[in-house]
mmCIF file of C-alpha atoms and ligand atoms in Angstrom:
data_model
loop_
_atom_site.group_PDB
_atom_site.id
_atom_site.type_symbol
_atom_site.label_atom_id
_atom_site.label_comp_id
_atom_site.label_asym_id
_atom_site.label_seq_id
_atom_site.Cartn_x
_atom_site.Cartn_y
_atom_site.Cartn_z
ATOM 1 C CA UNK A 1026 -17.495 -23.955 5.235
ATOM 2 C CA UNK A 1027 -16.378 -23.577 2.061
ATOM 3 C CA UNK A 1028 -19.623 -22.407 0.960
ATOM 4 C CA UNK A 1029 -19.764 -19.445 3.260
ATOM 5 C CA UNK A 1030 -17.075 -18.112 1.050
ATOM 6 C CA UNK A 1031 -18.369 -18.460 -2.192
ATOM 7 C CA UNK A 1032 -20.172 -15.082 -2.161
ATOM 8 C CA UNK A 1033 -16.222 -12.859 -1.881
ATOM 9 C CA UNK A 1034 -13.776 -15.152 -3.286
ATOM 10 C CA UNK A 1035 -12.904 -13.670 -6.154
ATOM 11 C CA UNK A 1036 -10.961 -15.509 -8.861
ATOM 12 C CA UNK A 1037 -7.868 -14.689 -10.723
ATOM 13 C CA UNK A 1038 -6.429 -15.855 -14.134
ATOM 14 C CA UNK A 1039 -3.996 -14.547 -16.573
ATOM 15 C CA UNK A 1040 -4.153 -13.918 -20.246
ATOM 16 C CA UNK A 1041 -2.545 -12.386 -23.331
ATOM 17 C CA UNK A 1042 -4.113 -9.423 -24.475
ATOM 18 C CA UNK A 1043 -3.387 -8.023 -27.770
ATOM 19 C CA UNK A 1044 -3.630 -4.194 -28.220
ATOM 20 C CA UNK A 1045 -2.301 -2.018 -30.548
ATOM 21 C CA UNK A 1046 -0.552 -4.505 -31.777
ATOM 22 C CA UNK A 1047 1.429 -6.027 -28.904
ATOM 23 C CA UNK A 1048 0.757 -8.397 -26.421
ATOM 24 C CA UNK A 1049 -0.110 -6.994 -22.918
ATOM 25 C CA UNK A 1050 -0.527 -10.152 -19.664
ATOM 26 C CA UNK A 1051 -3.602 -9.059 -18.379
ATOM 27 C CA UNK A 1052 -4.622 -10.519 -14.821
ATOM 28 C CA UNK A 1053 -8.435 -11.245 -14.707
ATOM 29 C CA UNK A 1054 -10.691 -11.005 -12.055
ATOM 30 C CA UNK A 1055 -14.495 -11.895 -11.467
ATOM 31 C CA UNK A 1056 -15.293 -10.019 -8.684
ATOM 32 C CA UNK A 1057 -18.821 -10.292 -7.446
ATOM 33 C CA UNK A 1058 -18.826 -6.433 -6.041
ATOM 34 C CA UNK A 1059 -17.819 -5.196 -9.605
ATOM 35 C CA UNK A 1060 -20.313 -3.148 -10.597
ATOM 36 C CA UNK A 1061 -18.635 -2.799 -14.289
ATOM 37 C CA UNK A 1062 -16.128 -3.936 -16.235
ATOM 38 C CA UNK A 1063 -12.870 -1.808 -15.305
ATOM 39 C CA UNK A 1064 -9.153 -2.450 -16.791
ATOM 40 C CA UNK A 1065 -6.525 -0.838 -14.319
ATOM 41 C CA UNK A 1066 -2.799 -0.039 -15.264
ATOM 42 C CA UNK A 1067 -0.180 -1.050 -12.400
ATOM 43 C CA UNK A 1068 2.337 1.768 -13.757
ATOM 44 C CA UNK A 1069 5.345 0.668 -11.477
ATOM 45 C CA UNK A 1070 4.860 -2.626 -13.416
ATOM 46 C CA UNK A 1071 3.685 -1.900 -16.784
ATOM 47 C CA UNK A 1072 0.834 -4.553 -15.941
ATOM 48 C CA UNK A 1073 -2.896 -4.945 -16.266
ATOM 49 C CA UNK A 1074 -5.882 -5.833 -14.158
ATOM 50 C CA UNK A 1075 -9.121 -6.650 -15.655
ATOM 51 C CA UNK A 1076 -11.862 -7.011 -12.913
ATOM 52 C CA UNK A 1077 -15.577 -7.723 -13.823
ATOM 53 C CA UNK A 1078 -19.093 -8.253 -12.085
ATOM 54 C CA UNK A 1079 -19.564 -12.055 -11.860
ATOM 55 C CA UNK A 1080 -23.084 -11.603 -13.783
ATOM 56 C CA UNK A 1081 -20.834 -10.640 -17.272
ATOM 57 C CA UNK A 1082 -18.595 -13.756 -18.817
ATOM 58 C CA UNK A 1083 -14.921 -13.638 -18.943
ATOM 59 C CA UNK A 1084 -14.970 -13.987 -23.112
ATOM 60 C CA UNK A 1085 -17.308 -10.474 -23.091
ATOM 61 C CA UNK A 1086 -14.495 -8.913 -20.543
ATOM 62 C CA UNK A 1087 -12.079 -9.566 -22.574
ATOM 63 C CA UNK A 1088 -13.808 -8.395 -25.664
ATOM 64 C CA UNK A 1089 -14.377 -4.932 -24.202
ATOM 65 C CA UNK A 1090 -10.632 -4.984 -23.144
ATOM 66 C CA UNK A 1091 -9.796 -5.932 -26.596
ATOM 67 C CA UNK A 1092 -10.975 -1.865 -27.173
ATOM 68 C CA UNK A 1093 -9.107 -0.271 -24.781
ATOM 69 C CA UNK A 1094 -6.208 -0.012 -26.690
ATOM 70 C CA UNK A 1095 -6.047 3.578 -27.034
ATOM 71 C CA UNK A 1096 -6.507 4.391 -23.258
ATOM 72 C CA UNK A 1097 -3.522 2.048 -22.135
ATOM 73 C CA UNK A 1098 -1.301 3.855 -24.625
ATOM 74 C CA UNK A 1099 -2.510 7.373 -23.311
ATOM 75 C CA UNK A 1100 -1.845 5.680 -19.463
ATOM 76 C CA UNK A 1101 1.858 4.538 -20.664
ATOM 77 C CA UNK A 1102 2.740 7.607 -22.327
ATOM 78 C CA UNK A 1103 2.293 9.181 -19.125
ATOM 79 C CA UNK A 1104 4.112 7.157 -17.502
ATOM 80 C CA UNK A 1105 7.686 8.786 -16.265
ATOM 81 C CA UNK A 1106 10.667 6.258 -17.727
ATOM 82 C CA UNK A 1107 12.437 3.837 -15.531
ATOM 83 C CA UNK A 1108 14.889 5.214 -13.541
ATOM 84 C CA UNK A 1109 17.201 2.502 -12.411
ATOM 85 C CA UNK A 1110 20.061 2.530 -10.043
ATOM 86 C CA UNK A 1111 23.250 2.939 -11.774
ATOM 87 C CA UNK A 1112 26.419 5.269 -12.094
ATOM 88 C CA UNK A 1113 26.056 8.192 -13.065
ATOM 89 C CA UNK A 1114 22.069 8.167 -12.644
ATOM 90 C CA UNK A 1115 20.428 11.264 -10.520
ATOM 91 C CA UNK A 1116 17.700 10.243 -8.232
ATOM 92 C CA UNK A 1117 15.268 12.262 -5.971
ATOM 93 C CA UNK A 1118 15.823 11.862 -2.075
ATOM 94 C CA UNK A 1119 14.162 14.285 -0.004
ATOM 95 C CA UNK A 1120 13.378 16.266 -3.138
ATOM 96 C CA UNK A 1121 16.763 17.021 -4.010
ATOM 97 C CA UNK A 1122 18.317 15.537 -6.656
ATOM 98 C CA UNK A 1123 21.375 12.793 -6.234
ATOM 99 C CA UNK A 1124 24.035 11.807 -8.260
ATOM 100 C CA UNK A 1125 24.368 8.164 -8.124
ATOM 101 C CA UNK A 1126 27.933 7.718 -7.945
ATOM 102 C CA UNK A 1127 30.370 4.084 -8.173
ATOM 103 C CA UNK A 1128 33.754 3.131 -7.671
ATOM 104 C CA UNK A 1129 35.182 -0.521 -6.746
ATOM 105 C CA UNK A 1130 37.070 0.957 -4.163
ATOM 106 C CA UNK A 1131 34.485 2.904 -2.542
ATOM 107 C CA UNK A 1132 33.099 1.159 0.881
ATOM 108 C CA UNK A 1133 30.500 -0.870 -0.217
ATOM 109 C CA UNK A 1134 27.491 0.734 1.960
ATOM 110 C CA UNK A 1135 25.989 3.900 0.614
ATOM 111 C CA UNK A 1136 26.367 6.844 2.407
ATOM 112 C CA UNK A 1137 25.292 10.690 1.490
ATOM 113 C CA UNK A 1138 28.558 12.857 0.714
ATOM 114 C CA UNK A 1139 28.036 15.817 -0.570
ATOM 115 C CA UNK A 1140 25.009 15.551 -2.683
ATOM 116 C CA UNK A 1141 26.232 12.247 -4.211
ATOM 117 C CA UNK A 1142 25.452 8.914 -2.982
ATOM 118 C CA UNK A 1143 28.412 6.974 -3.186
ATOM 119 C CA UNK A 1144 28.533 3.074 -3.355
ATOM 120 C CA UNK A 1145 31.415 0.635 -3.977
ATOM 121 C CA UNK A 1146 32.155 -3.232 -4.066
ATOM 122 C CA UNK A 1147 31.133 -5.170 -7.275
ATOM 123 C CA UNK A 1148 28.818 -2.763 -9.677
ATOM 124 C CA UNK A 1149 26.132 -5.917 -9.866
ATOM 125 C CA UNK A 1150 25.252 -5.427 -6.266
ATOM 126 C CA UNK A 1151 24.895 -1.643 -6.596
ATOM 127 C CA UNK A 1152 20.891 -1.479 -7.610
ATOM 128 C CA UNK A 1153 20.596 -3.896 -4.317
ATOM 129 C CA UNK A 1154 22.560 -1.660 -1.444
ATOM 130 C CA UNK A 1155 20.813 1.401 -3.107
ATOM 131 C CA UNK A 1156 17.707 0.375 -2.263
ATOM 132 C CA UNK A 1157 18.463 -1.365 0.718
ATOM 133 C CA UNK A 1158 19.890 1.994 1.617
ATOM 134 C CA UNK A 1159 16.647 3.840 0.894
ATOM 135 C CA UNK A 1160 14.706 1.457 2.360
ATOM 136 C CA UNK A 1161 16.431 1.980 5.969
ATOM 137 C CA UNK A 1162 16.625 6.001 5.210
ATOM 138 C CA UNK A 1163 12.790 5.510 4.840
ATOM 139 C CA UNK A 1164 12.037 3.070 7.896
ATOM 140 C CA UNK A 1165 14.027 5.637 10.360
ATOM 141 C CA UNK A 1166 12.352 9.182 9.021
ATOM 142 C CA UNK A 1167 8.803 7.550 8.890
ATOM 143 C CA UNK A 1168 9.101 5.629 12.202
ATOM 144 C CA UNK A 1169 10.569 9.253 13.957
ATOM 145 C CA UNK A 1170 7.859 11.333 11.782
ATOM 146 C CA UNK A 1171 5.123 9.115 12.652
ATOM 147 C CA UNK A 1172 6.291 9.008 16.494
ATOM 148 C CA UNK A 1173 6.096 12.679 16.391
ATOM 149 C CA UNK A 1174 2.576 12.979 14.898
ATOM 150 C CA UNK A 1175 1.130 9.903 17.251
ATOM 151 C CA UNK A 1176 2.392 12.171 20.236
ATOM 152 C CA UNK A 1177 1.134 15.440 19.140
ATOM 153 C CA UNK A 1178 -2.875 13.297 18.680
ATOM 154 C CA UNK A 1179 -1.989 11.520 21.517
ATOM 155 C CA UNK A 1180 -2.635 8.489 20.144
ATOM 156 C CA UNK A 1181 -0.383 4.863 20.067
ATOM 157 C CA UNK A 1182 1.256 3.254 17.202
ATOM 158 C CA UNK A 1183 1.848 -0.676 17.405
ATOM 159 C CA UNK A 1184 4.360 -0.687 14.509
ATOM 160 C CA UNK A 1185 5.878 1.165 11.271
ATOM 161 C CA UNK A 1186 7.514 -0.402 8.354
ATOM 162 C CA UNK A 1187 7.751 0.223 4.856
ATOM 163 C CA UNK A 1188 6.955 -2.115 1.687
ATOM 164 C CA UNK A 1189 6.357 -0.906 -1.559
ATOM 165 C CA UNK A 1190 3.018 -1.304 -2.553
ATOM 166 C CA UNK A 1191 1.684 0.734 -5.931
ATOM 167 C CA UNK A 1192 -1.117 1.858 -5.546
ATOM 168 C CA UNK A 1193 -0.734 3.434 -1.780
ATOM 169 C CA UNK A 1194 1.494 5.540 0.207
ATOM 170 C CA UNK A 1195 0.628 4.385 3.354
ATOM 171 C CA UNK A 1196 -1.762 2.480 5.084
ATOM 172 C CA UNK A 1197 -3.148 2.017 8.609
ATOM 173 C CA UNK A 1198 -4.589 -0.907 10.313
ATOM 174 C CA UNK A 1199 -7.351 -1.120 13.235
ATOM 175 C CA UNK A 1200 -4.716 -2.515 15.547
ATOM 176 C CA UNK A 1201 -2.481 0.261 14.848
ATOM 177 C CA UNK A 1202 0.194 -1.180 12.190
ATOM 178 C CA UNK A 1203 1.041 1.464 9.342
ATOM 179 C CA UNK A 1204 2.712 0.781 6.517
ATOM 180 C CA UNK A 1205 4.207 3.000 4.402
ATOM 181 C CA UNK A 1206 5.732 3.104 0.602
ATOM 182 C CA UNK A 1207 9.758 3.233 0.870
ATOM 183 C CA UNK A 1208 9.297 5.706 -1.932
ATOM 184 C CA UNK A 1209 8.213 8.592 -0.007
ATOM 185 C CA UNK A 1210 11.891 9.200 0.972
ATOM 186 C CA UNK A 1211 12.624 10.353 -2.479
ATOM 187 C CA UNK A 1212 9.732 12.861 -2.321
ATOM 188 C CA UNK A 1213 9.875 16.364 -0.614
ATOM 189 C CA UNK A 1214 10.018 16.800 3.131
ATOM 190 C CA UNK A 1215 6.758 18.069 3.867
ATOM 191 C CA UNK A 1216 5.034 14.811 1.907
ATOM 192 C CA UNK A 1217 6.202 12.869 3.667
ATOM 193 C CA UNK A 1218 4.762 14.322 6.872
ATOM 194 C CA UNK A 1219 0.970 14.207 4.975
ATOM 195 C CA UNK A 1220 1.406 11.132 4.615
ATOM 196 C CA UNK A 1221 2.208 10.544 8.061
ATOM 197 C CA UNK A 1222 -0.306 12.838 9.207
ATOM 198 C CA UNK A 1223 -3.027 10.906 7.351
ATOM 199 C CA UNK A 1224 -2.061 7.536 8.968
ATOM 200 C CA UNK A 1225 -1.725 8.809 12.315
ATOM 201 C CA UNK A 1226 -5.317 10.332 11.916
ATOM 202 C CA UNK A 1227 -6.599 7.544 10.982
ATOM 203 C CA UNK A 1228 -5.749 6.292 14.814
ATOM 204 C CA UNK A 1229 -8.493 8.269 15.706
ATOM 205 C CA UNK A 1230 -10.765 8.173 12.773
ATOM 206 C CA UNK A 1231 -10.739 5.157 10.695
ATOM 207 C CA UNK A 1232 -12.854 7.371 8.092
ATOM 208 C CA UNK A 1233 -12.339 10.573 5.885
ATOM 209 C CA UNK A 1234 -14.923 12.503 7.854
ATOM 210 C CA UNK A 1235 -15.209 16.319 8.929
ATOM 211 C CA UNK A 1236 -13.196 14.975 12.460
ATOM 212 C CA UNK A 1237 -10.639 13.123 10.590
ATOM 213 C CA UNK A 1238 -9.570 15.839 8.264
ATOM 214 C CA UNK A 1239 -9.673 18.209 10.852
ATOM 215 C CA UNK A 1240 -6.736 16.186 12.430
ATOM 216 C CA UNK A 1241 -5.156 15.622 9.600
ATOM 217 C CA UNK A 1242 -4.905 19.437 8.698
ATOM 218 C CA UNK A 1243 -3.742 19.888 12.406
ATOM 219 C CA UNK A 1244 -1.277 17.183 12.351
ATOM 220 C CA UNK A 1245 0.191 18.133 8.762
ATOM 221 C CA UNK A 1246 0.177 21.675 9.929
ATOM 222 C CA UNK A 1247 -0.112 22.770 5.733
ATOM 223 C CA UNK A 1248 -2.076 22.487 2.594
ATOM 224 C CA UNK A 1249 -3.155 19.082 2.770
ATOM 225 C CA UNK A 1250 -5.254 19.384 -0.670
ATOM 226 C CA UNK A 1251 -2.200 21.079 -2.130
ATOM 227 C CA UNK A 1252 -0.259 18.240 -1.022
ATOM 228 C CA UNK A 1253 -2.178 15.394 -2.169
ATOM 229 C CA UNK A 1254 -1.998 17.213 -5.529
ATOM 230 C CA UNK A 1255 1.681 17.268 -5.627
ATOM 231 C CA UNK A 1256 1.855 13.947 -4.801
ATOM 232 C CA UNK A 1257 -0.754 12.732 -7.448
ATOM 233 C CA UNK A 1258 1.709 14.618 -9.759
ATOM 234 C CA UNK A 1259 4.856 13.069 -8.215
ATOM 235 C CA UNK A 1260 3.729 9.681 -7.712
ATOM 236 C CA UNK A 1261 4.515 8.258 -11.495
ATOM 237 C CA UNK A 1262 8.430 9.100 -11.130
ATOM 238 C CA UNK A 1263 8.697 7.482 -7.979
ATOM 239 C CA UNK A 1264 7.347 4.964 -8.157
ATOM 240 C CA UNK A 1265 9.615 4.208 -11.305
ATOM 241 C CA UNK A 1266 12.821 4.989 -9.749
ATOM 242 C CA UNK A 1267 15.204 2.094 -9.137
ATOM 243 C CA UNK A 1268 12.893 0.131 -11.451
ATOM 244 C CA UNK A 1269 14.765 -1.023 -14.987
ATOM 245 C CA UNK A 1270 18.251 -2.422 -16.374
HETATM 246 ZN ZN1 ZN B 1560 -6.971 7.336 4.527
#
């Protein structure tokens, strides 16, 4: 019944918000669990979200976005470039950086050689192998990491794959799927494993309790405060990398 529904649909509009001068999309959202009016920056994407209780109108959202000019140029200048995939570019894999490096005659997959990634076949279809390159590096290190971790809490893991969501690193479902972010193959080693470690507790513990973050810290076997940190700190260049002309 459609009516049934009425109560956590929440809808979703665009418009043109001007601030400091320059137009900005902004997505809108009445959302009746919005306690107050809140813009959000998607920094992979340079765009907004507006979200606001039902209770306030859309005009009165907008005119307290209208203000917020100042804060989304303090977000943006924060934001790390674009990094995208082309010669001569050096990327983070594993921590470590990697020249990007094209030739036409090269074989047209990407492999690792010597701290250079090396691609050939046309340059337009570079940015594409790249990624699809990282994308596979990722699936096979998370799937093998994660496998490790489930068997160490003794717990089962229906699948793994990896999207690239921007707000999240990973995420776990009740029936056991986790996702993860591609990106965390550019990051160091041992973030990767938090990551995992969080997930995999969360096979257990579908909370952030006392038990939960006792597995986590066993799982991760390290800082895990110390690595959410660095990967707070991390996050805006990754998730920018590959992004761009
Ligand atoms: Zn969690």
């Amino acid at each position: 019944m459609p009516g049934t529904w009425n109560g956590i649909l929440s809808t979703s509009r665009s418009e043109l918000l001007t601030l400091d001068g320059l137009p900005w999309p902004v997505e809108l959202r009445a959302h009746p669990r919005a306690r107050a009016v809140r813009l959000r920056l998607d920094e992979a994407r340079e765009r907004l979200t507006l979200t606001y209780p039902r209770r306030i109108s859309r005009r009165a959202a907008l005119d307290w976005a209208q203000k917020q000019g100042d804060w989304v140029v303090r977000q943006l200048l924060r934001i790390a470039p674009a990094e995208p995939f082309r010669p001569g570019a050096t990327i983070p894999l594993e921590g470590q950086d990697v020249l990007l490096h094209w030739e036409e005659n090269l074989p047209r997959m990407p492999r690792l050689c010597a701290g250079r990634l090396e691609c050939g076949g046309p340059l337009s279809a570079m940015a594409g192998r790249v990624e699809r390159f990282l994308r596979a590096e990722a699936r096979g290190r998370l799937s093998e990491a994660t496998a490790d971790a489930a068997a160490r809490a003794n717990v089962s893991v229906r699948s793994v794959s990896v999207g690239d969501a921007s707000s999240r690193w990973g995420s776990c479902s009740s029936s056991g799927a986790i996702r993860y972010s591609w990106r965390l193959i550019l990051a160091p080693p041992h973030l990767l494993r938090w990551v995992v470690a969080h997930e995999v507790a969360h096979r257990r513990h579908m909370d952030h309790g006392p038990q939960f973050r006792a597995l986590e810290a066993e799982l991760f076997g390290g800082n895990v405060r110390a690595a959410r940190a660095e990967l707070r700190a991390l996050g805006p260049r990754l998730k920018r990398v590959g992004l761009g002309l």
